[in-house]
PDB file of C-alpha atoms in Angstrom:
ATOM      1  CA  UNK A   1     164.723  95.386 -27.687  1.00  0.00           C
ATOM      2  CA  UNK A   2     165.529  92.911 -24.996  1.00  0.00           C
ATOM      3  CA  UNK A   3     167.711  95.256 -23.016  1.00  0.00           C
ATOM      4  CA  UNK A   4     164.494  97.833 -23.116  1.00  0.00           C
ATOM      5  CA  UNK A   5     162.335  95.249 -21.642  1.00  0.00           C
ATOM      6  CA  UNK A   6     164.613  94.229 -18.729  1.00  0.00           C
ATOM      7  CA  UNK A   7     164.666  97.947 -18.773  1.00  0.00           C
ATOM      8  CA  UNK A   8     161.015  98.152 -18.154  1.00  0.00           C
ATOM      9  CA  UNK A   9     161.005  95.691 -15.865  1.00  0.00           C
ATOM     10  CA  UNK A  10     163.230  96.837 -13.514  1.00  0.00           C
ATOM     11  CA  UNK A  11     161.645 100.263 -13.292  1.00  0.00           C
ATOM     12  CA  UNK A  12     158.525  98.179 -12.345  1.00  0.00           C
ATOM     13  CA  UNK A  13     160.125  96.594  -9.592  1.00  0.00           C
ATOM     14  CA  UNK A  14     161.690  99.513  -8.048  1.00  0.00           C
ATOM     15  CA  UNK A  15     158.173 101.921  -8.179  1.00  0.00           C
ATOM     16  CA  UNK A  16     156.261  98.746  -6.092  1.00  0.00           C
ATOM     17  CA  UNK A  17     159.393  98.815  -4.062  1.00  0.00           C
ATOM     18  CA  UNK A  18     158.892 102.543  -3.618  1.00  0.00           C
ATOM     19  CA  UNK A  19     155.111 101.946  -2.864  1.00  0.00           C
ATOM     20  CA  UNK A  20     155.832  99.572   0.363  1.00  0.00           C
ATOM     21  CA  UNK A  21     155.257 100.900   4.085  1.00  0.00           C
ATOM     22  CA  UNK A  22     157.769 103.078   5.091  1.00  0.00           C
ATOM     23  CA  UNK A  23     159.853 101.145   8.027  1.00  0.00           C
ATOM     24  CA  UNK A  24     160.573 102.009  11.493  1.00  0.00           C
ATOM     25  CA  UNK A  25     162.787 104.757  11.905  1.00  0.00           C
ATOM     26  CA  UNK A  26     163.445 104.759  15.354  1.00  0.00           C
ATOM     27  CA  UNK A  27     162.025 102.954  18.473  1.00  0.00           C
ATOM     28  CA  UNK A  28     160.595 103.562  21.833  1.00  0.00           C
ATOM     29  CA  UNK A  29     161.686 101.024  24.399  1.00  0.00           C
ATOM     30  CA  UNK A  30     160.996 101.075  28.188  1.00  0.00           C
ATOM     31  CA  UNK A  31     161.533  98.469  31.346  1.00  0.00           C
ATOM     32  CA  UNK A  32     160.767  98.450  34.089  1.00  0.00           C
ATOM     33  CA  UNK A  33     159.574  95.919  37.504  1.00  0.00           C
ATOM     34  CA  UNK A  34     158.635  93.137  35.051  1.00  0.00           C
ATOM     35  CA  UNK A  35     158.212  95.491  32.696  1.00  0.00           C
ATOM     36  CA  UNK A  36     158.958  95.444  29.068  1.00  0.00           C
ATOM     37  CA  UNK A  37     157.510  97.184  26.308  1.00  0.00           C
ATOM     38  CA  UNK A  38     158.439  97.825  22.440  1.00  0.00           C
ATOM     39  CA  UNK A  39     156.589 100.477  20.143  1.00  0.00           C
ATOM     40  CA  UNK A  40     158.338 100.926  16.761  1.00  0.00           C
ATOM     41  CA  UNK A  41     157.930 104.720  15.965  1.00  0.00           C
ATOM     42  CA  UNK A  42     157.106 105.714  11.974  1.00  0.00           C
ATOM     43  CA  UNK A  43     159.284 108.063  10.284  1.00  0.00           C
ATOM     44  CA  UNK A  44     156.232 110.423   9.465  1.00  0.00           C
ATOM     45  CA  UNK A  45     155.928 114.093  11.034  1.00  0.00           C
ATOM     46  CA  UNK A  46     153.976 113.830  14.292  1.00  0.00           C
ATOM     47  CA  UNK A  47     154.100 110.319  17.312  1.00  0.00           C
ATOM     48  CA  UNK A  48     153.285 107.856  15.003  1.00  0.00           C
ATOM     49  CA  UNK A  49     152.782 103.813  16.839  1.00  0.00           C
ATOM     50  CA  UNK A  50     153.619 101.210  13.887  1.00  0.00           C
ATOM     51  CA  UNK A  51     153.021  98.737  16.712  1.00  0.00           C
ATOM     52  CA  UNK A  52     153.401  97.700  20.411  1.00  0.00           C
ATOM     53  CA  UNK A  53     154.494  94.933  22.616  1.00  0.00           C
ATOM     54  CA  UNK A  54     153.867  95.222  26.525  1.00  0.00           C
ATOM     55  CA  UNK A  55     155.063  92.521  28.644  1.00  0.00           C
ATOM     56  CA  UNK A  56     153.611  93.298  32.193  1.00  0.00           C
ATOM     57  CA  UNK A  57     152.456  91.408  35.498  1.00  0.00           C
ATOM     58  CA  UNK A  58     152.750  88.254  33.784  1.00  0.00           C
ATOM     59  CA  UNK A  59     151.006  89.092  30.578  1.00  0.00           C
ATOM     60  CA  UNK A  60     151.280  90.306  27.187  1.00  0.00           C
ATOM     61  CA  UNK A  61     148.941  92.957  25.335  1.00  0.00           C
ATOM     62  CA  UNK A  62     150.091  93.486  21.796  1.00  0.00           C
ATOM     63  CA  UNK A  63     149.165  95.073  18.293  1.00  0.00           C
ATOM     64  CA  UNK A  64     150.154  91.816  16.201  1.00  0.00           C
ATOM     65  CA  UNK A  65     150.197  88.405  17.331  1.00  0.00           C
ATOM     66  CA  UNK A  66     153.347  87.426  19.116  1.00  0.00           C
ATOM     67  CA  UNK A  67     152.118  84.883  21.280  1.00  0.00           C
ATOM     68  CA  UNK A  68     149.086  82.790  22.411  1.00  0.00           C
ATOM     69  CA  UNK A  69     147.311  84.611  24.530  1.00  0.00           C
ATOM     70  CA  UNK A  70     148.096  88.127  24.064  1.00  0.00           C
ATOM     71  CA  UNK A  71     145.675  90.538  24.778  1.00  0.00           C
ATOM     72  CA  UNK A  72     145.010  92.177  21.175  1.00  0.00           C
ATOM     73  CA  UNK A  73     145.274  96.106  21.240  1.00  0.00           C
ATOM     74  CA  UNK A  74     145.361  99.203  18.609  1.00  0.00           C
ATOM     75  CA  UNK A  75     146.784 102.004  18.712  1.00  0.00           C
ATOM     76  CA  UNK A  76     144.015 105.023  19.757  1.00  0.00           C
ATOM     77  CA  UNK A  77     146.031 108.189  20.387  1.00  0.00           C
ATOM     78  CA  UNK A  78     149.287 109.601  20.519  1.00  0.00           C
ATOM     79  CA  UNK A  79     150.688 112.865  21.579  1.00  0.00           C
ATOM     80  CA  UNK A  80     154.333 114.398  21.935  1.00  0.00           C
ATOM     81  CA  UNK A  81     153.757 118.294  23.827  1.00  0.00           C
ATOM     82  CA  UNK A  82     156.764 120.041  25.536  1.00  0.00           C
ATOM     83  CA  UNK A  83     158.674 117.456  27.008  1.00  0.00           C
ATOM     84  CA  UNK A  84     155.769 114.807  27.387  1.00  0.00           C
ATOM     85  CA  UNK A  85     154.895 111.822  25.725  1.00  0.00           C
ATOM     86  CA  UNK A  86     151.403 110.398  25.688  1.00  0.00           C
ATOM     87  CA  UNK A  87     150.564 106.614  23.960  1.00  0.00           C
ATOM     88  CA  UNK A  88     147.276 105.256  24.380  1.00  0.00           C
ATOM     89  CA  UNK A  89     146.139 101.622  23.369  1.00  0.00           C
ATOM     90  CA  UNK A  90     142.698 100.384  23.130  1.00  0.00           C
ATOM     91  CA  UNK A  91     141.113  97.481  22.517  1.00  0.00           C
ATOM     92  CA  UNK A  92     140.153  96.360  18.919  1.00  0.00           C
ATOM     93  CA  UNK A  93     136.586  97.840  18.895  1.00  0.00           C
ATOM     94  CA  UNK A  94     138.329 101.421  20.439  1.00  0.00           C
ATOM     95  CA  UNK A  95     135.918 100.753  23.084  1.00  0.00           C
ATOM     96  CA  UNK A  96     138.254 101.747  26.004  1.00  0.00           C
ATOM     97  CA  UNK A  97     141.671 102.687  26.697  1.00  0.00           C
ATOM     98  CA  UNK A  98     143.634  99.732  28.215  1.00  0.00           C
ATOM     99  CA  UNK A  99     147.244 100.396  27.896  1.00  0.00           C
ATOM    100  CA  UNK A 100     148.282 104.290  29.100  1.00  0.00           C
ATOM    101  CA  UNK A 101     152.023 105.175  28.898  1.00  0.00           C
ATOM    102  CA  UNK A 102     152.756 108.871  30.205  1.00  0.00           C
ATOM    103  CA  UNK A 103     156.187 109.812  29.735  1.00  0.00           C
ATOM    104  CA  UNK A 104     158.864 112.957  30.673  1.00  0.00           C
ATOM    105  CA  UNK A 105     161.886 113.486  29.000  1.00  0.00           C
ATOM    106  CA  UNK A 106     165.341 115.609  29.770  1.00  0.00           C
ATOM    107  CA  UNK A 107     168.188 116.301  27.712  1.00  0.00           C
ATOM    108  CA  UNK A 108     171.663 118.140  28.404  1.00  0.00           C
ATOM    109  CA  UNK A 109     174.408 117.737  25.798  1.00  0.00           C
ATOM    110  CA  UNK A 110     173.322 114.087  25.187  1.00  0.00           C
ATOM    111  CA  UNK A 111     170.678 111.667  24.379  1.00  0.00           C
ATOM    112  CA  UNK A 112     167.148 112.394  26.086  1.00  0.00           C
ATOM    113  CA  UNK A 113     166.507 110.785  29.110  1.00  0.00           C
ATOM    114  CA  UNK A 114     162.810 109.351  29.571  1.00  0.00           C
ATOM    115  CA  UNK A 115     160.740 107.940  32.226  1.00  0.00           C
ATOM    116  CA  UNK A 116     157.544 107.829  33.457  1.00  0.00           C
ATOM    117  CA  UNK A 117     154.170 105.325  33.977  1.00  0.00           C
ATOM    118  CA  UNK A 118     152.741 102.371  32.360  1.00  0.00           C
ATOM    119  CA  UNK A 119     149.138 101.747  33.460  1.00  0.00           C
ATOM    120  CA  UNK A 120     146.778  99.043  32.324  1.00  0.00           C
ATOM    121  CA  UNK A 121     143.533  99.255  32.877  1.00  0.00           C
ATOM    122  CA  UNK A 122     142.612  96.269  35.592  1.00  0.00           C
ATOM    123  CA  UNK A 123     146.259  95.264  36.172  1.00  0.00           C
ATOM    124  CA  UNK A 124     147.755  97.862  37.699  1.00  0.00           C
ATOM    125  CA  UNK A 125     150.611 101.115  37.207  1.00  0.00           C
ATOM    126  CA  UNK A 126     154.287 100.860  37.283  1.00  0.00           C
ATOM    127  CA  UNK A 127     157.176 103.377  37.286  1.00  0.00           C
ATOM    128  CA  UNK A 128     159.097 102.595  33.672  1.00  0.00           C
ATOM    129  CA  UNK A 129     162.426 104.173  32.339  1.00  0.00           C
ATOM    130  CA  UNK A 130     162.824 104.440  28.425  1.00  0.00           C
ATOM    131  CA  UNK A 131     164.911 105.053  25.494  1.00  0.00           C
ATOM    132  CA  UNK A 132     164.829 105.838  22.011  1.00  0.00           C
ATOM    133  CA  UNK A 133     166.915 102.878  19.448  1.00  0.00           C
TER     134      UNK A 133
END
């Protein structure tokens, strides 16, 4: 009887294991002048932003707190067409975009290549090079 309670109990612990937020699969990572940002990609079909970190002219804009005074953004839209990448951040209330990163990608016999433009709305644009971890 014991053993068919541990039994139970362990198949209880592994199906709210199975019910937690699937991690990060792979990352997006990009630098640039100054420049740093992080955006953890999900493992779902499609562009999927768990999160982001941009580190630019002196400031930080971020989904989840990771400093006082970062500027507190959400992800609004994401996009992967041809050879493009599109991420847009917005504030909280989705009231405007404020981060924009437009990116191009090549590939020949090896990992993709990416690069592209960070702009924040009010602070300026920047040339960026990225890569998937």
């Amino acid at each position: 009887m014991r053993k068919l309670i541990l039994a139970g109990i362990a198949g209880l612990v592994l199906a709210a294991a199975s019910a937690l937020p699937a991690q990060a699969s792979v990352g997006l990572f990009c630098q640039g002048t100054d420049i740093d940002i992080e955006i953890p990609l999900g493992g779902a079909a499609g562009l999927n932003p768990l999160s982001a970190t941009v580190r630019a002219a002196g400031k930080i804009w971020a989904t989840e707190e990771v400093a006082a005074g970062a500027t507190p953004i959400v992800p609004a839209q994401s996009a992967s067409v041809d050879n493009r990448l599109y991420l847009d951040f917005s504030d909280p209330d989705l009231e405007g975009i404020i981060v924009e990163i437009r990116l191009f990608w090549a590939e020949e016999e090896t990992d993709p290549v990416y690069g592209g433009t960070l702009r924040i709305a009010g602070h300026g644009a920047w040339a960026i090079s990225c890569g998937m971890g």
